[in-house]
Structure formats: structure tokens, C-alpha cells
Amino acid sequence: MPNTQYLNTHNLQNMTIPIKKSKFTQELNEAQLEGVLATEGPVLVLAGAGSGKTRLLTYKIAYLVLELGIEPRSILGVTFTNKAAGEMRERVEQLCGGSLGGMWLGTFHAMCGKLLRIDGSAVGLGENYSIYDELDQRRLMKDIVHDFGLDPKEFDARRVLGTISSCKNRMICPEEYLPLTEDPKERTLVKLWTAYQDALKACDAVDFDDMLIFAVRLLQENDELRQKWARKFKYILVDEFQDTNLVQYELVKALASFHGNITVVGDDDQSIYSWRGAEVRNILDFPEDFEGTTTIRLEQNYRSTGNILEAASAVVANNAERHAKTLWTKGQKGELLRVFKLPDEYAEAKLVARMIREQIDGGVSGSDIAILYRVNAHSRLLEEALTRQKISHVIVGGIRFFDRAEIKDTLAYLRVVVNPDDDVAFGRSVNMPRRGVGLQSMNRLREMAKAEGKSLYRMLIEGDMSGFPPRSREGFAEYIEIIEELRATARSADAGEIVGQTLRDSGYLKMLEDDGSFEAKSRVENLSELLNSGIEFANTHPEDPSIRAYITEVSLLAGIDSYSPDEESVSLMTIHSAKGLEFGTVYVCGLEEGLFPIARAMESPGELEEERRLFYVAVTRAKERVALLWAMSRHRFGMEQYSSRSRFIDEIPKVLIEGDTDAKPEPSLFERKPSAKKAVSGAINPGTIVEHPFFGRGEVRGVQGWGENAILTVAFPKYGTKKLLLKYADLSVVRG
DNA sequence: CGCGGCATGTTTTTT
DNA sequence: ACATGCCGCG
Ligand SMILES: Nc1ncnc2c1ncn2[C@@H]1O[C@H](COP(=O)(O)OP(=O)(O)OP(=O)(O)O)[C@@H](O)[C@H]1O
């Protein structure tokens, strides 16, 4: 059943080498070929956008299999998304002419997940461990903050978890952190952290960060296991290396510790995940850490026109922290980049839709067009405008399918079936749909479980429930029955069958059907889609169609992973999601100061440079045509907000753009008169004269609220009465 | 215990 | 503007 084709190395070596070899020489340039042929030892490929890094990696894997006869099971390939992994696998199999089932090709998280299922017991994980997403984590942390008797406002679960996560990304553990700090709040934080890890352990669960950390610990603390895995992977290849974090770096190091054949490719100018702990130094310092590194630079760009390339390069050259790179193309200079200035976001969306309509009518296929933006919230208006123009489209990201409440509720049952210690999943499913188990009963069960050191579900099964009110006892009994029946089925059935049974037996579907509202109907539809997805998973994963494998897979899905556009559909996504993709035409929307670059990044030079890299990524997705749009006004939190054109547009050499190329508006907007005081709410009352960068002077008519969130009603002689949010308005007081 | 109403944060990006 | 999450009442 598994792949024997690839192992037919005699055949390959004797007959097909000349043909295959020409494939490598014909479809790669010299520098790429050099990277492919450098199979032994550490190799660093540092090169700009569209220079064929991913192609190099893909062909290199094929080369290892075809030319060196390496078994796929000895190859580890790491990509940034599951989708990229799927595409690379497909391409490599195409090149090799056969299935490569044994090859490990996936994201860091998927790979660690697999490793931990096999050897996780070495770091205290059960084989059925759960993976907690952000919501699960927050639930856990909220309960802990509550149990500690702390103020949930002061110790906001999200924030606490954010701090913990950034520590984890930097490989700091609670024990190391504690001695470093005297600050009482931080000491409390460490206690929360420790309690959080204990809680995870009790639930036999890991969060996303832990998946990587546990895998590293497994390899670092256990010589035998490190040997086992490091020997297994004779060749390791990592794409998008500029966006790896410290933990991933250690992981790579440990895995490469035996054979040392490690190829990493990336572009420091495309490092856009530092907020998630990515360390661009990983790629820049690679040669120092891996002795004898062969460094390869790819300088020919195969994707974009000369003008696009020049514009992108000119903008990113404004970053101080970077490796200068040469990038050239044999192609045409092509069109100029077009800049459009619009009065508001509605006009922006309308214009994009109209231009796309024209393109499509002119014969361009929708799938060759992308609309990119900085924030997901931006997608809505654009989508509406496309719908109005009857342009078929797909939105990538935003609320993911598997993040919908009804999907998570249903999967919570299955998580308890797989891992009965998963208290968060238990808490989510036990009273959904309502079966009479309220807060009182839950708290009581929690107390009991805590006292006996058991998980909630185990406590429920093993404990004496006689003290509970009849109503909740019935509910509990019903729940146990559902779970146990599912468990019995799960022994032999696959993911599709079990999802089906869950929908039927949990009463969830019935609850929605009884509801009958529009909202409920759409939820029912989603659940039926969940069922399809479970069935499809079982069909496409014959080696392990279990519900456990299914849950693991969906826990690690990103929005982009389910992206499979058809010929007609235009793609809408954030620039982050667009990393690694390419389109004939790219529309970049929302190019305003405060939105892109985003306000929060404008204070720190480091973060501003990341915004600029993001812009570089956006523009370099395009092959032929780039449109850059900005709106003078835009609603934010339901409030109208006025902005000026993004500095990134101004950083493009004027000769490369057409359209709204006039110089910055009146300088007075930027050089505030020294006499003018920055407006704060205390100083503003009805009657106050204020100055606005766009509307000029106006008289305050009313003030609602207080502080930076105050909403002002201001009458401007030329523009009429406007409501402004003080936080964003950038007003100065002219006269009190 | 469950519902409905209000308050709150959200719009930075995601494995 | 909108969704989620919390609280208090029936
Ligand atoms: N040697 C080559 N000859 C022709 N086309 C090539 C060659 N190498 C790569 N390409 C094409 O150039 C485009 C970009 O390649 P690829 O995605 O591998 O670049 P990349 O460096 O990974 O880009 P990015 O960093 O922007 O994600 C693709 O369309 C690819 O097919």
C-alpha cells in the first residue's frame, strides 16, 4: 500500500537520471541549482521576493529522492502554513512521479504535534493530549485568576496570556522569570503562569507555544530520543525561515544535530511575524551557529515587472535593519503603479469592485486578482461591493470556520471523548444544549474534583452525585450517556461517523432546528458542513481516519489552509495571509497613516519597519499590476476618522507611480503651530475652538464621555457638524 | 436555572 | 457597528 515507487532507485539511477537531471537544469537557474546540489551540511538561501526560494526547496526535495535515492521518511520539510505544505508535497510528488507518504512535510506545529503523539510521554503528555486554542486558554486563565481571588480587570486573562506567550517564545520559563523580578504584580503573574501550566497538565493539554516547547524539551532533555529523531531526519529543509522563533530554532538545531544537513531559505525583508516572537536574527545569524554554512543568494526575480520590483525595493530600502539585496528581472518594466485617493471607504470599495469588473470583462480571470488589506475588519465593505458587482470571490481568514461557536461546541464533545481530562471541553459541552446543569452544579463539581485531584469528567463518573439537585443529576447522567456511547463508537468508527453521531445524539442539532431563526439555520448549515469535513477527512486519511487525528488537524488549521479558489474567484485577505502567494493584479487597500502603518506601530521604529516590510510583501505579490488605494475618511468603531496618505506611498519614487501623486497636503497639518495645545478632554467644553488637520477650525458644540474616548460634536464652517472621537481626531485647542 | 438586557471591547497580524 | 460576555431578574 505505501509508496514503493520512489524506492525504485535502481530504475531511476540507470534510466531516468539524464531526463530528471535536465529537469533540474532546465527549470532552475544556476544559483538555484547550486542550492539544490549542496545537499550536505548547512545551507542558507537568503534572497528577495519572487526569486524562487520555494521552488529551490521543492526541487531539492525531489532531487534528494530521485537522484540520491533518499527515503522520503528521512526527509523533514517545514513550511509556514499547512496549505504551503500540501502544495509542496503535491509538486514534489509530481516531480518524482509517485506518492511520498513517509515524508514529513508540514508546519512546525503539525510536526511537533506528530512527534508528541509518539513520544510525548517523555515530557509528561498522554497520547491523547488536547491542543488548546486561544479561547480554551482564556477560559482556563480566567478561572485561575478567579480562584486566586484576583481582580479580573487588573489581571486580564488575555494580557496575562500574552505575556506568558512572549516569554515562552523567548524560551523563558516561570522558574527563570521569578528571580528576575521584584515587582509584586510580576510575581503574581508568575504564580498565575505556574498555575496555568499545572492546569494544562491536569487537563493533559498543551497550548500552541507548548507544542513547540515540549518538543524541544523532549529532544534536549532526553539523549536517547534526540538520537532517535536526529538520526531519522537525514535532510531537513525549512521555508520562510525569517519568521521562525527561538523555540523553532532550537528545534531545528536539535533535529539537525546528528546529520547536520539543513537547508533554510528566507528573506529578512519579509519578516512580518515578530509580534508572535519571530526572530529575524535566526536567519541572519545562521552561519554563525551552523559552522561551514554555504550561503546562496538568488538575485533574479521571476514574478514581478521591473516597475513593481523597483517600487518595492525602494520602499523597503528605507529600513535600517536589513541586509541589502540585489533583485533584478529580465522582464518588462511594465505598467506604473497606480495610486487612488478616495473620499471614504465606500468609494474605495466601489472603485476596487468597478476596476475588477472591468478587468474580468476584459478577460482577466478572477483568480489572478487579489485584494489585500492590513486588518481583517476591512474585508467587509470590499466584499459587499464585490457582491454588488456580482464578482465571485473568496475571503481568506477572519473568523475561521472551526472557530464558530457551533463548531467548537460540537467538537468539545469529541474532545472529551478523546481526552476525558479535558476540563475546558467538558465545561463547554456539558450544558450545551441546556440540560439543567448550571453554575451552581458546575462549581460544586469543580470543588469536588479539586479536592480529589481528578478531572471534572472523571469526578462525575466516579463521584457521589447524590448531593446534587435532581435536575442537574439528570443532565449529568444524560451527558455521560452521550459521551460513553460516542466513546464506544469511536473505537471502530472514523471521524465522519462520529461527528454524525455527535450531531444526532447531543441534541445540538435539534436545539437549533427548534429555534428556527435565521441565525440558527445558518448554524445548522455550518454543522452539516462540519459533517462533510469529517467524512472527507476520513476519506483522505486512510492511514488514520480517527476522530483524534481529525481534531488535531483542525486545531492547527489557519485561515489560509482552507483556501482553494476556483478560476473565477477574486481573493480577499490580509497581507499576512498572502505571504508566499502571487497574483497578476494586486489591490492594496487602506493605505493610510494609522491603518497602514497601523497606529500602534508608528511609535516604535522597529515596529514601523515591520509595517514597511509588510508593504514590501504586499507589493511583491503582484506579477503585473499594482493598485494602491487610500481613503481620506473611514469609520472606526462606528466613528468617522480622517487620515492622510500612507508614508509608504510617498516612499515610492514618483516616476514609478501614476494617479494621486501630489505632494503632501498643506504642511500645516504636520507642523503643528507651537502655540496650539494637543487637545485633552478636560480642556474642551462647548464653545471651545479647536483645529482639525483636515476640517480646519471649528467650534465644539458638545462633549460626550470622558478621557480619550470622549466624543465631540464640532461645527466646522466649511464642512458642517461632525462627530469626532478624541482619541483619533488629532485636534488641537485654539481657544478655550 | 435560563433568559434578556446592558456593558464592553473590538480593528494588527495567526500557528 | 457589532459581537461577545456578564449580571441580575423572573
Ligand atoms: N528558475 C526559474 N525559472 C522560471 N520561473 C521561476 C524560476 N524559479 C522560480 N520561478 C517562478 O517565480 C515565482 C516565484 O517563485 P517562488 O515562489 O519560489 O519564490 P520565493 O522566493 O519563494 O518568493 P517569496 O519570497 O515572494 O514567497 C513562481 O511563479 C515560480 O514558479
PDB file of N, CA, C and O and ligand atoms in Angstrom, chain A residues 24-30 32 47-59 91 239-240 242 265-267 270 298 300-304 578-582 616-617 620-621 623, ligand 1:
ATOM      1  N   PHE A  24      16.120  19.447 -13.608  1.00  0.00           N
ATOM      2  CA  PHE A  24      16.726  20.339 -12.631  1.00  0.00           C
ATOM      3  C   PHE A  24      17.500  21.472 -13.302  1.00  0.00           C
ATOM      4  O   PHE A  24      17.466  22.601 -12.836  1.00  0.00           O
ATOM      5  N   THR A  25      18.185  21.140 -14.382  1.00  0.00           N
ATOM      6  CA  THR A  25      18.979  22.193 -15.008  1.00  0.00           C
ATOM      7  C   THR A  25      18.121  23.152 -15.819  1.00  0.00           C
ATOM      8  O   THR A  25      18.422  24.325 -15.912  1.00  0.00           O
ATOM      9  N   GLN A  26      17.021  22.627 -16.332  1.00  0.00           N
ATOM     10  CA  GLN A  26      16.192  23.499 -17.163  1.00  0.00           C
ATOM     11  C   GLN A  26      15.254  24.388 -16.377  1.00  0.00           C
ATOM     12  O   GLN A  26      14.943  25.496 -16.776  1.00  0.00           O
ATOM     13  N   GLU A  27      14.788  23.888 -15.265  1.00  0.00           N
ATOM     14  CA  GLU A  27      13.767  24.641 -14.552  1.00  0.00           C
ATOM     15  C   GLU A  27      14.299  25.410 -13.357  1.00  0.00           C
ATOM     16  O   GLU A  27      13.536  25.990 -12.584  1.00  0.00           O
ATOM     17  N   LEU A  28      15.611  25.396 -13.211  1.00  0.00           N
ATOM     18  CA  LEU A  28      16.233  26.173 -12.143  1.00  0.00           C
ATOM     19  C   LEU A  28      17.341  27.010 -12.752  1.00  0.00           C
ATOM     20  O   LEU A  28      17.958  26.600 -13.734  1.00  0.00           O
ATOM     21  N   ASN A  29      17.599  28.163 -12.172  1.00  0.00           N
ATOM     22  CA  ASN A  29      18.762  28.912 -12.640  1.00  0.00           C
ATOM     23  C   ASN A  29      20.008  28.402 -11.932  1.00  0.00           C
ATOM     24  O   ASN A  29      19.932  27.514 -11.078  1.00  0.00           O
ATOM     25  N   GLU A  30      21.123  28.994 -12.271  1.00  0.00           N
ATOM     26  CA  GLU A  30      22.388  28.455 -11.781  1.00  0.00           C
ATOM     27  C   GLU A  30      22.486  28.480 -10.261  1.00  0.00           C
ATOM     28  O   GLU A  30      22.891  27.509  -9.632  1.00  0.00           O
ATOM     29  N   GLN A  32      20.045  28.632  -8.110  1.00  0.00           N
ATOM     30  CA  GLN A  32      19.099  27.683  -7.521  1.00  0.00           C
ATOM     31  C   GLN A  32      19.653  26.269  -7.570  1.00  0.00           C
ATOM     32  O   GLN A  32      19.576  25.510  -6.605  1.00  0.00           O
ATOM     33  N   ALA A  47      17.408  35.483   0.098  1.00  0.00           N
ATOM     34  CA  ALA A  47      17.107  36.112  -1.178  1.00  0.00           C
ATOM     35  C   ALA A  47      15.765  36.819  -1.143  1.00  0.00           C
ATOM     36  O   ALA A  47      14.899  36.502  -0.330  1.00  0.00           O
ATOM     37  N   GLY A  48      15.625  37.786  -2.029  1.00  0.00           N
ATOM     38  CA  GLY A  48      14.431  38.628  -2.053  1.00  0.00           C
ATOM     39  C   GLY A  48      13.186  37.941  -2.575  1.00  0.00           C
ATOM     40  O   GLY A  48      13.196  36.760  -2.938  1.00  0.00           O
ATOM     41  N   ALA A  49      12.119  38.719  -2.630  1.00  0.00           N
ATOM     42  CA  ALA A  49      10.818  38.183  -3.012  1.00  0.00           C
ATOM     43  C   ALA A  49      10.822  37.681  -4.452  1.00  0.00           C
ATOM     44  O   ALA A  49      11.432  38.278  -5.331  1.00  0.00           O
ATOM     45  N   GLY A  50      10.143  36.577  -4.666  1.00  0.00           N
ATOM     46  CA  GLY A  50       9.939  36.075  -6.012  1.00  0.00           C
ATOM     47  C   GLY A  50      11.184  35.574  -6.705  1.00  0.00           C
ATOM     48  O   GLY A  50      11.216  35.432  -7.923  1.00  0.00           O
ATOM     49  N   SER A  51      12.214  35.281  -5.928  1.00  0.00           N
ATOM     50  CA  SER A  51      13.466  34.854  -6.538  1.00  0.00           C
ATOM     51  C   SER A  51      13.558  33.342  -6.656  1.00  0.00           C
ATOM     52  O   SER A  51      14.577  32.813  -7.090  1.00  0.00           O
ATOM     53  N   GLY A  52      12.502  32.665  -6.260  1.00  0.00           N
ATOM     54  CA  GLY A  52      12.485  31.218  -6.451  1.00  0.00           C
ATOM     55  C   GLY A  52      13.038  30.404  -5.300  1.00  0.00           C
ATOM     56  O   GLY A  52      13.565  29.312  -5.500  1.00  0.00           O
ATOM     57  N   LYS A  53      12.873  30.908  -4.090  1.00  0.00           N
ATOM     58  CA  LYS A  53      13.339  30.177  -2.912  1.00  0.00           C
ATOM     59  C   LYS A  53      12.512  28.922  -2.681  1.00  0.00           C
ATOM     60  O   LYS A  53      13.053  27.849  -2.425  1.00  0.00           O
ATOM     61  N   THR A  54      11.207  29.092  -2.761  1.00  0.00           N
ATOM     62  CA  THR A  54      10.333  27.950  -2.527  1.00  0.00           C
ATOM     63  C   THR A  54      10.530  26.900  -3.605  1.00  0.00           C
ATOM     64  O   THR A  54      10.532  25.701  -3.338  1.00  0.00           O
ATOM     65  N   ARG A  55      10.746  27.371  -4.833  1.00  0.00           N
ATOM     66  CA  ARG A  55      10.998  26.427  -5.912  1.00  0.00           C
ATOM     67  C   ARG A  55      12.276  25.648  -5.648  1.00  0.00           C
ATOM     68  O   ARG A  55      12.322  24.433  -5.836  1.00  0.00           O
ATOM     69  N   LEU A  56      13.284  26.360  -5.181  1.00  0.00           N
ATOM     70  CA  LEU A  56      14.548  25.700  -4.863  1.00  0.00           C
ATOM     71  C   LEU A  56      14.318  24.562  -3.863  1.00  0.00           C
ATOM     72  O   LEU A  56      14.781  23.431  -4.056  1.00  0.00           O
ATOM     73  N   LEU A  57      13.588  24.887  -2.812  1.00  0.00           N
ATOM     74  CA  LEU A  57      13.351  23.904  -1.763  1.00  0.00           C
ATOM     75  C   LEU A  57      12.585  22.692  -2.300  1.00  0.00           C
ATOM     76  O   LEU A  57      12.911  21.549  -2.008  1.00  0.00           O
ATOM     77  N   THR A  58      11.587  22.983  -3.114  1.00  0.00           N
ATOM     78  CA  THR A  58      10.763  21.920  -3.682  1.00  0.00           C
ATOM     79  C   THR A  58      11.601  20.983  -4.554  1.00  0.00           C
ATOM     80  O   THR A  58      11.541  19.754  -4.419  1.00  0.00           O
ATOM     81  N   TYR A  59      12.393  21.596  -5.424  1.00  0.00           N
ATOM     82  CA  TYR A  59      13.228  20.785  -6.316  1.00  0.00           C
ATOM     83  C   TYR A  59      14.315  20.046  -5.558  1.00  0.00           C
ATOM     84  O   TYR A  59      14.746  18.967  -5.950  1.00  0.00           O
ATOM     85  N   ARG A  91       3.655  19.110  -5.501  1.00  0.00           N
ATOM     86  CA  ARG A  91       4.643  19.444  -6.524  1.00  0.00           C
ATOM     87  C   ARG A  91       5.800  18.441  -6.520  1.00  0.00           C
ATOM     88  O   ARG A  91       6.260  17.999  -7.573  1.00  0.00           O
ATOM     89  N   ASP A 239      11.348  26.405   4.981  1.00  0.00           N
ATOM     90  CA  ASP A 239      10.961  27.573   4.173  1.00  0.00           C
ATOM     91  C   ASP A 239      10.610  28.731   5.106  1.00  0.00           C
ATOM     92  O   ASP A 239      10.320  28.517   6.284  1.00  0.00           O
ATOM     93  N   GLU A 240      10.610  29.946   4.602  1.00  0.00           N
ATOM     94  CA  GLU A 240      10.226  31.140   5.373  1.00  0.00           C
ATOM     95  C   GLU A 240      10.958  31.202   6.709  1.00  0.00           C
ATOM     96  O   GLU A 240      10.355  31.468   7.758  1.00  0.00           O
ATOM     97  N   GLN A 242      12.839  33.310   7.970  1.00  0.00           N
ATOM     98  CA  GLN A 242      12.896  34.606   8.651  1.00  0.00           C
ATOM     99  C   GLN A 242      11.792  34.754   9.687  1.00  0.00           C
ATOM    100  O   GLN A 242      11.864  35.624  10.548  1.00  0.00           O
ATOM    101  N   VAL A 265      15.690  28.606   3.917  1.00  0.00           N
ATOM    102  CA  VAL A 265      15.544  29.682   2.947  1.00  0.00           C
ATOM    103  C   VAL A 265      14.640  30.765   3.510  1.00  0.00           C
ATOM    104  O   VAL A 265      13.754  30.492   4.309  1.00  0.00           O
ATOM    105  N   GLY A 266      14.898  31.990   3.123  1.00  0.00           N
ATOM    106  CA  GLY A 266      14.072  33.083   3.622  1.00  0.00           C
ATOM    107  C   GLY A 266      14.556  34.430   3.133  1.00  0.00           C
ATOM    108  O   GLY A 266      15.523  34.533   2.369  1.00  0.00           O
ATOM    109  N   ASP A 267      13.842  35.448   3.576  1.00  0.00           N
ATOM    110  CA  ASP A 267      14.115  36.813   3.151  1.00  0.00           C
ATOM    111  C   ASP A 267      13.890  37.715   4.354  1.00  0.00           C
ATOM    112  O   ASP A 267      12.762  37.830   4.832  1.00  0.00           O
ATOM    113  N   GLN A 270      11.065  40.073   4.466  1.00  0.00           N
ATOM    114  CA  GLN A 270       9.699  39.583   4.566  1.00  0.00           C
ATOM    115  C   GLN A 270       9.390  39.046   5.955  1.00  0.00           C
ATOM    116  O   GLN A 270       8.455  38.262   6.138  1.00  0.00           O
ATOM    117  N   LEU A 298      19.932  34.380  -4.300  1.00  0.00           N
ATOM    118  CA  LEU A 298      19.223  34.350  -5.572  1.00  0.00           C
ATOM    119  C   LEU A 298      18.870  35.797  -5.898  1.00  0.00           C
ATOM    120  O   LEU A 298      18.310  36.487  -5.066  1.00  0.00           O
ATOM    121  N   GLN A 300      17.726  36.877  -9.231  1.00  0.00           N
ATOM    122  CA  GLN A 300      16.799  37.090 -10.334  1.00  0.00           C
ATOM    123  C   GLN A 300      15.372  36.856  -9.875  1.00  0.00           C
ATOM    124  O   GLN A 300      15.047  35.808  -9.309  1.00  0.00           O
ATOM    125  N   ASN A 301      14.552  37.839 -10.124  1.00  0.00           N
ATOM    126  CA  ASN A 301      13.140  37.729  -9.770  1.00  0.00           C
ATOM    127  C   ASN A 301      12.340  37.252 -10.968  1.00  0.00           C
ATOM    128  O   ASN A 301      12.499  37.764 -12.074  1.00  0.00           O
ATOM    129  N   TYR A 302      11.502  36.267 -10.737  1.00  0.00           N
ATOM    130  CA  TYR A 302      10.727  35.698 -11.842  1.00  0.00           C
ATOM    131  C   TYR A 302       9.253  36.085 -11.785  1.00  0.00           C
ATOM    132  O   TYR A 302       8.447  35.593 -12.530  1.00  0.00           O
ATOM    133  N   ARG A 303       8.921  36.901 -10.809  1.00  0.00           N
ATOM    134  CA  ARG A 303       7.499  37.144 -10.600  1.00  0.00           C
ATOM    135  C   ARG A 303       7.019  38.474 -11.172  1.00  0.00           C
ATOM    136  O   ARG A 303       6.054  38.516 -11.928  1.00  0.00           O
ATOM    137  N   SER A 304       7.688  39.548 -10.787  1.00  0.00           N
ATOM    138  CA  SER A 304       7.095  40.869 -10.992  1.00  0.00           C
ATOM    139  C   SER A 304       7.763  41.656 -12.111  1.00  0.00           C
ATOM    140  O   SER A 304       8.903  41.393 -12.494  1.00  0.00           O
ATOM    141  N   ALA A 578      -1.268  36.563   2.752  1.00  0.00           N
ATOM    142  CA  ALA A 578      -0.854  36.496   1.350  1.00  0.00           C
ATOM    143  C   ALA A 578       0.615  36.137   1.188  1.00  0.00           C
ATOM    144  O   ALA A 578       1.094  35.934   0.075  1.00  0.00           O
ATOM    145  N   LYS A 579       1.311  36.050   2.293  1.00  0.00           N
ATOM    146  CA  LYS A 579       2.732  35.723   2.221  1.00  0.00           C
ATOM    147  C   LYS A 579       2.946  34.448   1.401  1.00  0.00           C
ATOM    148  O   LYS A 579       2.288  33.447   1.622  1.00  0.00           O
ATOM    149  N   GLY A 580       3.873  34.519   0.468  1.00  0.00           N
ATOM    150  CA  GLY A 580       4.193  33.336  -0.327  1.00  0.00           C
ATOM    151  C   GLY A 580       3.318  33.157  -1.563  1.00  0.00           C
ATOM    152  O   GLY A 580       3.615  32.322  -2.404  1.00  0.00           O
ATOM    153  N   LEU A 581       2.222  33.938  -1.683  1.00  0.00           N
ATOM    154  CA  LEU A 581       1.339  33.783  -2.840  1.00  0.00           C
ATOM    155  C   LEU A 581       1.713  34.762  -3.942  1.00  0.00           C
ATOM    156  O   LEU A 581       2.513  35.672  -3.738  1.00  0.00           O
ATOM    157  N   GLU A 582       1.116  34.599  -5.115  1.00  0.00           N
ATOM    158  CA  GLU A 582       1.315  35.571  -6.187  1.00  0.00           C
ATOM    159  C   GLU A 582       0.062  35.702  -7.035  1.00  0.00           C
ATOM    160  O   GLU A 582      -0.719  34.762  -7.174  1.00  0.00           O
ATOM    161  N   TYR A 616       6.138  45.832   1.625  1.00  0.00           N
ATOM    162  CA  TYR A 616       7.003  45.170   0.640  1.00  0.00           C
ATOM    163  C   TYR A 616       6.405  43.820   0.223  1.00  0.00           C
ATOM    164  O   TYR A 616       6.314  43.493  -0.964  1.00  0.00           O
ATOM    165  N   VAL A 617       5.947  43.058   1.216  1.00  0.00           N
ATOM    166  CA  VAL A 617       5.320  41.777   0.913  1.00  0.00           C
ATOM    167  C   VAL A 617       4.087  41.987   0.033  1.00  0.00           C
ATOM    168  O   VAL A 617       3.889  41.293  -0.967  1.00  0.00           O
ATOM    169  N   THR A 620       5.035  42.956  -3.599  1.00  0.00           N
ATOM    170  CA  THR A 620       5.754  41.905  -4.333  1.00  0.00           C
ATOM    171  C   THR A 620       4.908  40.663  -4.575  1.00  0.00           C
ATOM    172  O   THR A 620       5.396  39.692  -5.134  1.00  0.00           O
ATOM    173  N   ARG A 621       3.647  40.682  -4.147  1.00  0.00           N
ATOM    174  CA  ARG A 621       2.754  39.569  -4.520  1.00  0.00           C
ATOM    175  C   ARG A 621       2.330  39.697  -5.969  1.00  0.00           C
ATOM    176  O   ARG A 621       1.821  38.751  -6.573  1.00  0.00           O
ATOM    177  N   LYS A 623       2.336  40.263 -10.021  1.00  0.00           N
ATOM    178  CA  LYS A 623       3.168  39.991 -11.191  1.00  0.00           C
ATOM    179  C   LYS A 623       3.183  41.202 -12.116  1.00  0.00           C
ATOM    180  O   LYS A 623       4.245  41.619 -12.573  1.00  0.00           O
TER     181      LYS A 623
HETATM  182  N1  LIG D   1      14.291  29.248 -12.365  1.00  0.00           N
HETATM  183  C1  LIG D   1      13.054  29.702 -12.583  1.00  0.00           C
HETATM  184  N2  LIG D   1      12.608  29.877 -13.855  1.00  0.00           N
HETATM  185  C2  LIG D   1      11.366  30.335 -14.073  1.00  0.00           C
HETATM  186  N3  LIG D   1      10.498  30.666 -13.130  1.00  0.00           N
HETATM  187  C3  LIG D   1      10.873  30.526 -11.850  1.00  0.00           C
HETATM  188  C4  LIG D   1      12.161  30.025 -11.512  1.00  0.00           C
HETATM  189  N4  LIG D   1      12.243  29.998 -10.166  1.00  0.00           N
HETATM  190  C5  LIG D   1      11.054  30.432  -9.685  1.00  0.00           C
HETATM  191  N5  LIG D   1      10.232  30.754 -10.678  1.00  0.00           N
HETATM  192  C6  LIG D   1       8.855  31.307 -10.551  1.00  0.00           C
HETATM  193  O1  LIG D   1       8.940  32.542  -9.867  1.00  0.00           O
HETATM  194  C7  LIG D   1       7.851  32.714  -8.970  1.00  0.00           C
HETATM  195  C8  LIG D   1       8.341  32.899  -7.543  1.00  0.00           C
HETATM  196  O2  LIG D   1       8.964  31.730  -7.078  1.00  0.00           O
HETATM  197  P1  LIG D   1       8.941  31.291  -5.555  1.00  0.00           P
HETATM  198  O3  LIG D   1       7.555  31.365  -5.030  1.00  0.00           O
HETATM  199  O4  LIG D   1       9.674  30.029  -5.427  1.00  0.00           O
HETATM  200  O5  LIG D   1       9.776  32.486  -4.952  1.00  0.00           O
HETATM  201  P2  LIG D   1      10.052  32.845  -3.473  1.00  0.00           P
HETATM  202  O6  LIG D   1      11.426  33.350  -3.431  1.00  0.00           O
HETATM  203  O7  LIG D   1       9.701  31.735  -2.582  1.00  0.00           O
HETATM  204  O8  LIG D   1       9.054  34.059  -3.291  1.00  0.00           O
HETATM  205  P3  LIG D   1       8.538  34.792  -1.991  1.00  0.00           P
HETATM  206  O9  LIG D   1       9.705  35.015  -1.108  1.00  0.00           O
HETATM  207  O10 LIG D   1       7.990  36.085  -2.516  1.00  0.00           O
HETATM  208  O11 LIG D   1       7.487  33.939  -1.405  1.00  0.00           O
HETATM  209  C9  LIG D   1       6.997  31.488  -9.124  1.00  0.00           C
HETATM  210  O12 LIG D   1       5.971  31.751 -10.020  1.00  0.00           O
HETATM  211  C10 LIG D   1       7.962  30.452  -9.678  1.00  0.00           C
HETATM  212  O13 LIG D   1       7.290  29.494 -10.438  1.00  0.00           O
END
